[in-house]
Amino acid sequence: MATEKEIVVSGIRPTGYLHLGNYFGAIRNYIRMQEDFNCYFFVADWHSLTTHPDPKDLPGNVMRVLAENIASGLDPEKVTLYVQSDIPEISELYLLMNMLAYVGELEKVPTFKDKVRLQPENVNAGLLTYPVLMSVDILIQRAVKVPVGKDQGQHLEMARNFAQRFNHRYGDLFPEPVAFNYGDNLVRVQSLDGKGKMSKSENEMATLYLSDEDDKIRQKLKKAKTDSGSGVPGEPMPESVQNLIELMKLVSTPDTVQFFEDAYNNGSIRYGDMKTQLGEDMVKFIAPIREKAKDLQQDTAYLREIMKAGAEKARANAAQTLHQAKKLIGINYY
Ligand code: TRP
C-alpha cells in the first residue's frame, strides 16, 4: 500500500453564522489540509446540545454550517464531511472513556470553569464531560493532527491524556493527537470597531458574516473605525487604520494595499475612499460564497447525500477503533 496520509479531525459548532474570522482563522486551514491529509470534518451537533438549542432551529443550523463550509471551499469529494450524531460509535466510546476521566480533572478545565461562572443555572453533566466527548471525536478516527486554535489547547491536552491512560491500562490503540495549523496561514481578523477579535457574539455591525448582503457589507465598512484627519506622515499607523490595511491584504490586490499604504505615508490618505474601496473588494470576496451557500442550503437533498456518504465513511473507520477498544477492555464475549 502507498504511504497513507495522516488522519486529521476537526469539529465545527453549528451555532451562529460564519464570519470572516472563521474563514481566515479556521476554514482556510481546512481547505489547505484537505489536499495534504486524510480529513474528517464534522458538525458537532451533540456538543451544541449543552446549551439546549431550540429543536426547531437545530436542523437548519446544521444544514447552514455545512452549506457555508462547502461554499467556502471544503470539498466533500476530498474530505469526509459528516454530522457527529450520525456516528453512534462515538457515543459508545464516550461511555467507555468516561470511566477513565476523573471528575476532579474535568472540574479544573478552564472552559468548564468559565461556563460555571457565566451560566450557573445550567451546569449540566454534558458540559463537564465535554472534553471527553471531544477527545473521543478525535481518538475514534485515530487522528494525529487537529486544526484548532489556542482556545482548544487544553482540550487537546486532555485528548492526549485519555489516549495515554487508555493505552497504558488496556494496550496500545490510540495515537496522541497534536494541534496543527499552517503557521503562515493563521490570521486573526480584527473586529471593525477595534475592540479585539472578530466574533459572532459581540457587536453585529463590527462583524462581517459570509451571509451578509452586498449593501450590508458596504455599510459595515463605511462605519468601521478609523482615525480622523489624514494621519501624520512618519508616525506609526493608528491601530484602526492598520486593521483596515490588514483586511485589505486579505481581499484586495497587492496594488491596492500599496496604494493606500503609500497614501498614508505621504499624508494624502482619505479614509472614506479607503473604506469604499475595501467595501467593494469585500463584496467581491463574500458575494460568491454567500450565493453558493444560499443555493446549497436550498438543496437539502444534496446536503443529505453528503451527510450520508460522509457518515458511512466515518462510521466504518470509527467502528474499527471501537471494536478494538472493546476487545482490549474485555467486552469480548462471543
Ligand atoms: N470544541 C470545539 C470548538 O469549540 C469543537 C469540537 C468538538 C472539536 N469536537 C472536536 C474540534 C474535535 C476539534 C476536534 O470549537
CSV table of C-alpha atoms and ligand atoms in Angstrom, one decimal:
chain,number,residue,atom,x,y,z
A,1,MET,CA,0.0,0.0,0.0
A,2,ALA,CA,1.2,3.5,-0.7
A,3,THR,CA,2.1,5.6,2.3
A,4,GLU,CA,-1.1,6.6,3.9
A,5,LYS,CA,-2.0,10.2,4.6
A,6,GLU,CA,-2.1,11.3,8.2
A,7,ILE,CA,-5.5,11.5,9.7
A,8,VAL,CA,-7.0,14.9,10.7
A,9,VAL,CA,-10.2,15.5,12.7
A,10,SER,CA,-11.9,18.8,13.4
A,11,GLY,CA,-15.4,19.7,14.7
A,12,ILE,CA,-17.4,22.6,13.7
A,13,ARG,CA,-20.0,24.0,16.1
A,14,PRO,CA,-23.4,24.5,14.5
A,15,THR,CA,-24.0,27.8,16.3
A,16,GLY,CA,-24.2,31.3,14.7
A,17,TYR,CA,-23.4,32.4,11.2
A,18,LEU,CA,-19.9,32.0,9.9
A,19,HIS,CA,-17.9,35.2,9.7
A,20,LEU,CA,-14.7,36.4,8.2
A,21,GLY,CA,-12.7,35.5,11.3
A,22,ASN,CA,-13.9,31.9,11.0
A,23,TYR,CA,-13.0,31.9,7.3
A,24,PHE,CA,-9.4,33.1,7.7
A,25,GLY,CA,-8.8,31.6,11.1
A,26,ALA,CA,-10.2,28.1,10.5
A,27,ILE,CA,-11.8,27.3,7.2
A,28,ARG,CA,-8.8,28.4,5.1
A,29,ASN,CA,-6.7,25.9,7.1
A,30,TYR,CA,-9.2,23.2,6.4
A,31,ILE,CA,-9.2,23.9,2.7
A,32,ARG,CA,-5.4,23.6,2.6
A,33,MET,CA,-5.4,20.5,4.8
A,34,GLN,CA,-7.9,18.7,2.5
A,35,GLU,CA,-5.1,18.4,-0.1
A,36,ASP,CA,-2.4,17.0,2.2
A,37,PHE,CA,-4.2,14.9,4.8
A,38,ASN,CA,-7.0,12.3,5.3
A,39,CYS,CA,-9.5,14.8,6.8
A,40,TYR,CA,-12.6,14.0,8.9
A,41,PHE,CA,-14.5,17.2,9.4
A,42,PHE,CA,-17.8,17.1,11.2
A,43,VAL,CA,-20.6,19.2,12.6
A,44,ALA,CA,-20.5,18.9,16.4
A,45,ASP,CA,-24.3,18.8,17.0
A,46,TRP,CA,-24.1,16.8,20.2
A,47,HIS,CA,-21.7,19.3,21.7
A,48,SER,CA,-24.1,22.1,20.9
A,49,LEU,CA,-26.8,20.5,23.0
A,50,THR,CA,-25.0,21.6,26.2
A,51,THR,CA,-26.8,24.9,25.7
A,52,HIS,CA,-30.2,23.4,24.7
A,53,PRO,CA,-30.8,25.0,21.3
A,54,ASP,CA,-34.4,25.2,20.1
A,55,PRO,CA,-35.3,21.9,18.5
A,56,LYS,CA,-36.9,23.9,15.6
A,57,ASP,CA,-33.6,25.5,14.9
A,58,LEU,CA,-31.2,22.6,15.0
A,59,PRO,CA,-31.7,21.0,11.6
A,60,GLY,CA,-31.4,24.4,9.9
A,61,ASN,CA,-28.3,25.3,11.8
A,62,VAL,CA,-26.6,22.0,10.9
A,63,MET,CA,-27.5,22.4,7.2
A,64,ARG,CA,-26.4,26.0,7.2
A,65,VAL,CA,-23.0,25.3,8.7
A,66,LEU,CA,-22.5,22.5,6.2
A,67,ALA,CA,-23.5,24.7,3.3
A,68,GLU,CA,-21.3,27.6,4.4
A,69,ASN,CA,-18.3,25.4,4.8
A,70,ILE,CA,-18.8,23.8,1.4
A,71,ALA,CA,-19.4,27.2,-0.2
A,72,SER,CA,-16.1,28.4,1.3
A,73,GLY,CA,-14.2,25.6,-0.4
A,74,LEU,CA,-14.5,22.4,1.6
A,75,ASP,CA,-14.8,19.7,-1.0
A,76,PRO,CA,-16.9,16.7,0.1
A,77,GLU,CA,-15.1,14.7,-2.5
A,78,LYS,CA,-11.8,15.3,-0.8
A,79,VAL,CA,-12.8,15.3,2.9
A,80,THR,CA,-15.1,13.1,4.9
A,81,LEU,CA,-17.8,15.5,5.9
A,82,TYR,CA,-20.4,14.3,8.5
A,83,VAL,CA,-22.6,15.1,11.4
A,84,GLN,CA,-21.5,13.8,14.8
A,85,SER,CA,-24.9,12.4,15.8
A,86,ASP,CA,-24.8,10.1,12.7
A,87,ILE,CA,-21.9,8.2,14.3
A,88,PRO,CA,-23.3,6.2,17.2
A,89,GLU,CA,-19.9,4.6,17.7
A,90,ILE,CA,-18.8,8.0,19.2
A,91,SER,CA,-21.4,7.8,21.9
A,92,GLU,CA,-20.4,4.2,22.8
A,93,LEU,CA,-16.7,5.1,23.1
A,94,TYR,CA,-17.6,8.2,25.0
A,95,LEU,CA,-19.3,6.0,27.6
A,96,LEU,CA,-16.3,3.8,27.8
A,97,MET,CA,-13.9,6.7,28.0
A,98,ASN,CA,-15.9,8.4,30.8
A,99,MET,CA,-14.7,5.6,33.0
A,100,LEU,CA,-11.2,6.8,32.6
A,101,ALA,CA,-12.0,10.5,33.1
A,102,TYR,CA,-11.8,11.9,36.7
A,103,VAL,CA,-14.4,14.4,37.9
A,104,GLY,CA,-11.6,16.4,39.5
A,105,GLU,CA,-9.6,16.9,36.3
A,106,LEU,CA,-12.8,17.8,34.4
A,107,GLU,CA,-13.8,20.4,37.0
A,108,LYS,CA,-10.5,22.1,36.6
A,109,VAL,CA,-10.8,22.7,32.8
A,110,PRO,CA,-10.8,26.5,32.2
A,111,THR,CA,-13.7,26.3,29.6
A,112,PHE,CA,-15.8,24.5,32.2
A,113,LYS,CA,-15.0,26.9,34.9
A,114,ASP,CA,-16.0,29.8,32.6
A,115,LYS,CA,-19.3,28.1,31.9
A,116,VAL,CA,-19.9,27.7,35.6
A,117,ARG,CA,-19.3,31.4,36.1
A,118,LEU,CA,-21.3,32.5,33.0
A,119,GLN,CA,-24.3,30.1,33.2
A,120,PRO,CA,-24.6,28.9,36.8
A,121,GLU,CA,-28.2,27.9,36.1
A,122,ASN,CA,-27.1,25.3,33.5
A,123,VAL,CA,-24.1,23.4,34.7
A,124,ASN,CA,-25.1,20.0,33.2
A,125,ALA,CA,-23.0,16.8,33.2
A,126,GLY,CA,-22.6,17.1,29.4
A,127,LEU,CA,-20.8,20.4,30.0
A,128,LEU,CA,-18.5,18.7,32.5
A,129,THR,CA,-17.7,15.8,30.1
A,130,TYR,CA,-17.4,18.0,27.0
A,131,PRO,CA,-13.7,17.3,26.8
A,132,VAL,CA,-14.3,13.6,27.0
A,133,LEU,CA,-16.7,13.7,24.0
A,134,MET,CA,-14.3,16.0,22.1
A,135,SER,CA,-11.4,13.6,22.8
A,136,VAL,CA,-13.5,10.7,21.5
A,137,ASP,CA,-14.3,12.6,18.3
A,138,ILE,CA,-10.6,12.7,17.7
A,139,LEU,CA,-9.4,9.4,19.0
A,140,ILE,CA,-12.1,7.3,17.4
A,141,GLN,CA,-10.8,8.3,14.0
A,142,ARG,CA,-7.2,7.7,15.2
A,143,ALA,CA,-6.3,11.3,14.2
A,144,VAL,CA,-2.8,12.7,14.8
A,145,LYS,CA,-3.5,16.3,13.8
A,146,VAL,CA,-6.3,18.6,14.9
A,147,PRO,CA,-6.6,22.1,13.3
A,148,VAL,CA,-7.8,24.2,16.3
A,149,GLY,CA,-7.0,27.5,17.8
A,150,LYS,CA,-5.3,28.2,21.1
A,151,ASP,CA,-8.6,28.2,23.0
A,152,GLN,CA,-8.9,24.4,22.4
A,153,GLY,CA,-5.3,23.6,23.6
A,154,GLN,CA,-6.4,22.4,27.0
A,155,HIS,CA,-9.0,20.1,25.4
A,156,LEU,CA,-6.4,18.6,23.1
A,157,GLU,CA,-4.0,18.0,26.0
A,158,MET,CA,-6.8,16.1,27.7
A,159,ALA,CA,-7.3,14.0,24.5
A,160,ARG,CA,-3.6,13.0,24.8
A,161,ASN,CA,-4.1,12.2,28.4
A,162,PHE,CA,-7.1,10.0,27.8
A,163,ALA,CA,-5.2,8.3,24.9
A,164,GLN,CA,-2.2,7.6,27.1
A,165,ARG,CA,-4.4,6.4,30.0
A,166,PHE,CA,-6.3,4.0,27.8
A,167,ASN,CA,-3.2,2.7,26.1
A,168,HIS,CA,-1.4,2.2,29.4
A,169,ARG,CA,-4.3,0.4,31.0
A,170,TYR,CA,-5.6,-1.7,28.2
A,171,GLY,CA,-2.9,-1.8,25.4
A,172,ASP,CA,-1.8,0.4,22.6
A,173,LEU,CA,-4.6,1.7,20.5
A,174,PHE,CA,-4.8,5.5,20.2
A,175,PRO,CA,-2.1,7.8,18.7
A,176,GLU,CA,-1.7,11.1,20.6
A,177,PRO,CA,-3.1,14.0,18.6
A,178,VAL,CA,-1.5,17.4,18.4
A,179,ALA,CA,-2.8,20.8,17.4
A,180,PHE,CA,-1.9,21.7,13.8
A,181,ASN,CA,-2.1,24.9,11.7
A,182,TYR,CA,-0.2,26.1,8.8
A,183,GLY,CA,1.6,28.8,10.7
A,184,ASP,CA,1.7,31.4,7.9
A,185,ASN,CA,-2.0,30.9,7.3
A,186,LEU,CA,-3.1,31.8,10.8
A,187,VAL,CA,-4.8,35.2,10.5
A,188,ARG,CA,-6.5,36.9,13.4
A,189,VAL,CA,-9.2,39.1,11.9
A,190,GLN,CA,-9.9,42.1,14.0
A,191,SER,CA,-13.4,43.4,14.7
A,192,LEU,CA,-14.4,46.5,12.8
A,193,ASP,CA,-14.9,48.6,16.0
A,194,GLY,CA,-11.3,48.0,17.0
A,195,LYS,CA,-12.4,46.0,20.1
A,196,GLY,CA,-10.4,42.8,19.6
A,197,LYS,CA,-11.1,39.7,17.6
A,198,MET,CA,-14.0,39.5,15.2
A,199,SER,CA,-16.5,37.2,16.9
A,200,LYS,CA,-20.1,36.1,16.5
A,201,SER,CA,-21.5,37.1,19.8
A,202,GLU,CA,-20.2,40.7,20.1
A,203,ASN,CA,-21.2,43.7,18.1
A,204,GLU,CA,-23.0,42.6,15.0
A,205,MET,CA,-22.1,45.7,13.0
A,206,ALA,CA,-18.4,45.1,13.7
A,207,THR,CA,-18.5,41.5,12.3
A,208,LEU,CA,-18.6,40.6,8.6
A,209,TYR,CA,-20.7,37.5,8.0
A,210,LEU,CA,-20.3,35.2,5.0
A,211,SER,CA,-24.1,35.6,4.7
A,212,ASP,CA,-24.1,39.5,4.6
A,213,GLU,CA,-25.7,41.1,1.6
A,214,ASP,CA,-23.6,43.5,-0.5
A,215,ASP,CA,-25.1,46.7,0.9
A,216,LYS,CA,-24.7,45.4,4.4
A,217,ILE,CA,-21.0,44.8,3.8
A,218,ARG,CA,-20.5,48.3,2.3
A,219,GLN,CA,-22.4,49.8,5.2
A,220,LYS,CA,-20.4,48.0,7.9
A,221,LEU,CA,-17.1,49.0,6.3
A,222,LYS,CA,-18.3,52.6,6.0
A,223,LYS,CA,-18.9,52.6,9.7
A,224,ALA,CA,-15.6,50.9,10.5
A,225,LYS,CA,-13.4,52.8,13.0
A,226,THR,CA,-10.6,54.9,11.5
A,227,ASP,CA,-8.7,58.0,12.6
A,228,SER,CA,-9.9,61.4,11.8
A,229,GLY,CA,-7.8,63.6,9.5
A,230,SER,CA,-5.2,62.0,7.3
A,231,GLY,CA,-2.6,60.7,9.8
A,232,VAL,CA,0.8,62.2,10.4
A,233,PRO,CA,3.4,61.1,7.9
A,234,GLY,CA,6.3,59.3,9.6
A,235,GLU,CA,4.2,58.5,12.6
A,236,PRO,CA,3.2,54.8,13.1
A,237,MET,CA,-0.2,54.0,11.7
A,238,PRO,CA,-3.0,54.1,14.3
A,239,GLU,CA,-4.3,50.6,15.1
A,240,SER,CA,-7.7,51.2,13.5
A,241,VAL,CA,-6.1,52.1,10.1
A,242,GLN,CA,-3.7,49.2,10.5
A,243,ASN,CA,-6.7,46.9,10.9
A,244,LEU,CA,-8.2,48.1,7.7
A,245,ILE,CA,-4.9,47.5,5.9
A,246,GLU,CA,-4.8,44.0,7.2
A,247,LEU,CA,-8.4,43.4,5.9
A,248,MET,CA,-7.3,44.7,2.6
A,249,LYS,CA,-4.4,42.3,2.5
A,250,LEU,CA,-6.9,39.5,2.7
A,251,VAL,CA,-9.3,40.6,0.0
A,252,SER,CA,-7.7,43.3,-2.2
A,253,THR,CA,-5.0,43.2,-4.8
A,254,PRO,CA,-1.4,44.0,-3.6
A,255,ASP,CA,-1.5,47.2,-5.8
A,256,THR,CA,-4.5,48.5,-3.8
A,257,VAL,CA,-2.8,47.8,-0.5
A,258,GLN,CA,0.3,49.5,-1.7
A,259,PHE,CA,-1.6,52.5,-2.9
A,260,PHE,CA,-3.3,53.1,0.5
A,261,GLU,CA,-0.1,52.4,2.4
A,262,ASP,CA,1.7,55.0,0.3
A,263,ALA,CA,-1.2,57.4,0.7
A,264,TYR,CA,-0.9,57.1,4.4
A,265,ASN,CA,2.8,57.6,4.4
A,266,ASN,CA,2.7,60.8,2.3
A,267,GLY,CA,-0.3,62.2,4.2
A,268,SER,CA,-2.7,62.1,1.3
A,269,ILE,CA,-4.9,59.3,2.5
A,270,ARG,CA,-8.7,59.7,2.6
A,271,TYR,CA,-10.2,57.2,4.9
A,272,GLY,CA,-13.6,57.5,3.1
A,273,ASP,CA,-12.0,56.4,-0.2
A,274,MET,CA,-10.1,53.6,1.5
A,275,LYS,CA,-13.3,52.2,3.2
A,276,THR,CA,-15.2,52.4,-0.1
A,277,GLN,CA,-12.5,50.5,-1.9
A,278,LEU,CA,-12.3,47.9,0.9
A,279,GLY,CA,-16.1,47.6,0.8
A,280,GLU,CA,-16.1,46.8,-2.9
A,281,ASP,CA,-13.3,44.3,-2.6
A,282,MET,CA,-15.0,42.7,0.4
A,283,VAL,CA,-18.2,42.4,-1.6
A,284,LYS,CA,-16.3,40.7,-4.4
A,285,PHE,CA,-14.9,38.2,-1.9
A,286,ILE,CA,-18.0,37.5,0.1
A,287,ALA,CA,-20.8,37.6,-2.5
A,288,PRO,CA,-19.8,34.3,-4.4
A,289,ILE,CA,-19.5,32.4,-1.1
A,290,ARG,CA,-22.8,33.8,0.1
A,291,GLU,CA,-24.7,32.9,-3.1
A,292,LYS,CA,-23.2,29.4,-3.3
A,293,ALA,CA,-24.1,28.8,0.4
A,294,LYS,CA,-27.7,30.0,-0.3
A,295,ASP,CA,-28.0,27.6,-3.3
A,296,LEU,CA,-26.7,24.7,-1.2
A,297,GLN,CA,-29.0,25.4,1.6
A,298,GLN,CA,-31.9,25.2,-0.7
A,299,ASP,CA,-30.7,21.9,-1.9
A,300,THR,CA,-31.3,19.8,1.2
A,301,ALA,CA,-31.4,16.6,-0.9
A,302,TYR,CA,-27.8,17.2,-1.9
A,303,LEU,CA,-26.7,18.1,1.6
A,304,ARG,CA,-28.3,15.0,3.0
A,305,GLU,CA,-26.5,12.9,0.4
A,306,ILE,CA,-23.2,14.5,1.5
A,307,MET,CA,-24.0,13.8,5.2
A,308,LYS,CA,-24.9,10.2,4.5
A,309,ALA,CA,-21.9,9.5,2.4
A,310,GLY,CA,-19.7,11.1,5.0
A,311,ALA,CA,-21.3,9.3,7.8
A,312,GLU,CA,-20.8,6.0,6.1
A,313,LYS,CA,-17.0,6.5,5.8
A,314,ALA,CA,-16.6,8.0,9.2
A,315,ARG,CA,-18.6,5.1,10.8
A,316,ALA,CA,-16.6,2.5,9.0
A,317,ASN,CA,-13.4,3.9,10.4
A,318,ALA,CA,-14.8,4.6,13.9
A,319,ALA,CA,-16.3,1.1,14.1
A,320,GLN,CA,-12.8,-0.4,13.7
A,321,THR,CA,-11.5,1.6,16.6
A,322,LEU,CA,-14.4,0.9,18.8
A,323,HIS,CA,-14.1,-2.8,18.1
A,324,GLN,CA,-10.5,-2.8,19.2
A,325,ALA,CA,-11.2,-0.7,22.2
A,326,LYS,CA,-14.0,-3.1,23.4
A,327,LYS,CA,-11.8,-6.1,22.8
A,328,LEU,CA,-8.9,-4.6,24.8
A,329,ILE,CA,-11.3,-3.7,27.7
A,330,GLY,CA,-12.6,-7.2,27.8
A,331,ILE,CA,-16.0,-6.7,26.3
A,332,ASN,CA,-15.3,-9.7,24.2
A,333,TYR,CA,-17.9,-12.4,24.9
A,334,TYR,CA,-18.7,-14.2,21.7
B,1,TRP,N1,-14.7,22.2,20.9
B,1,TRP,C1,-14.5,22.7,19.6
B,1,TRP,C2,-14.9,24.2,19.5
B,1,TRP,O1,-15.5,24.7,20.4
B,1,TRP,C3,-15.4,21.9,18.6
B,1,TRP,C4,-15.0,20.5,18.6
B,1,TRP,C5,-15.8,19.4,19.0
B,1,TRP,C6,-13.9,19.9,18.0
B,1,TRP,N2,-15.1,18.2,18.8
B,1,TRP,C7,-14.0,18.5,18.2
B,1,TRP,C8,-12.7,20.5,17.4
B,1,TRP,C9,-12.9,17.7,17.8
B,1,TRP,C10,-11.7,19.6,17.0
B,1,TRP,C11,-11.8,18.2,17.2
B,1,TRP,O2,-14.6,24.8,18.5
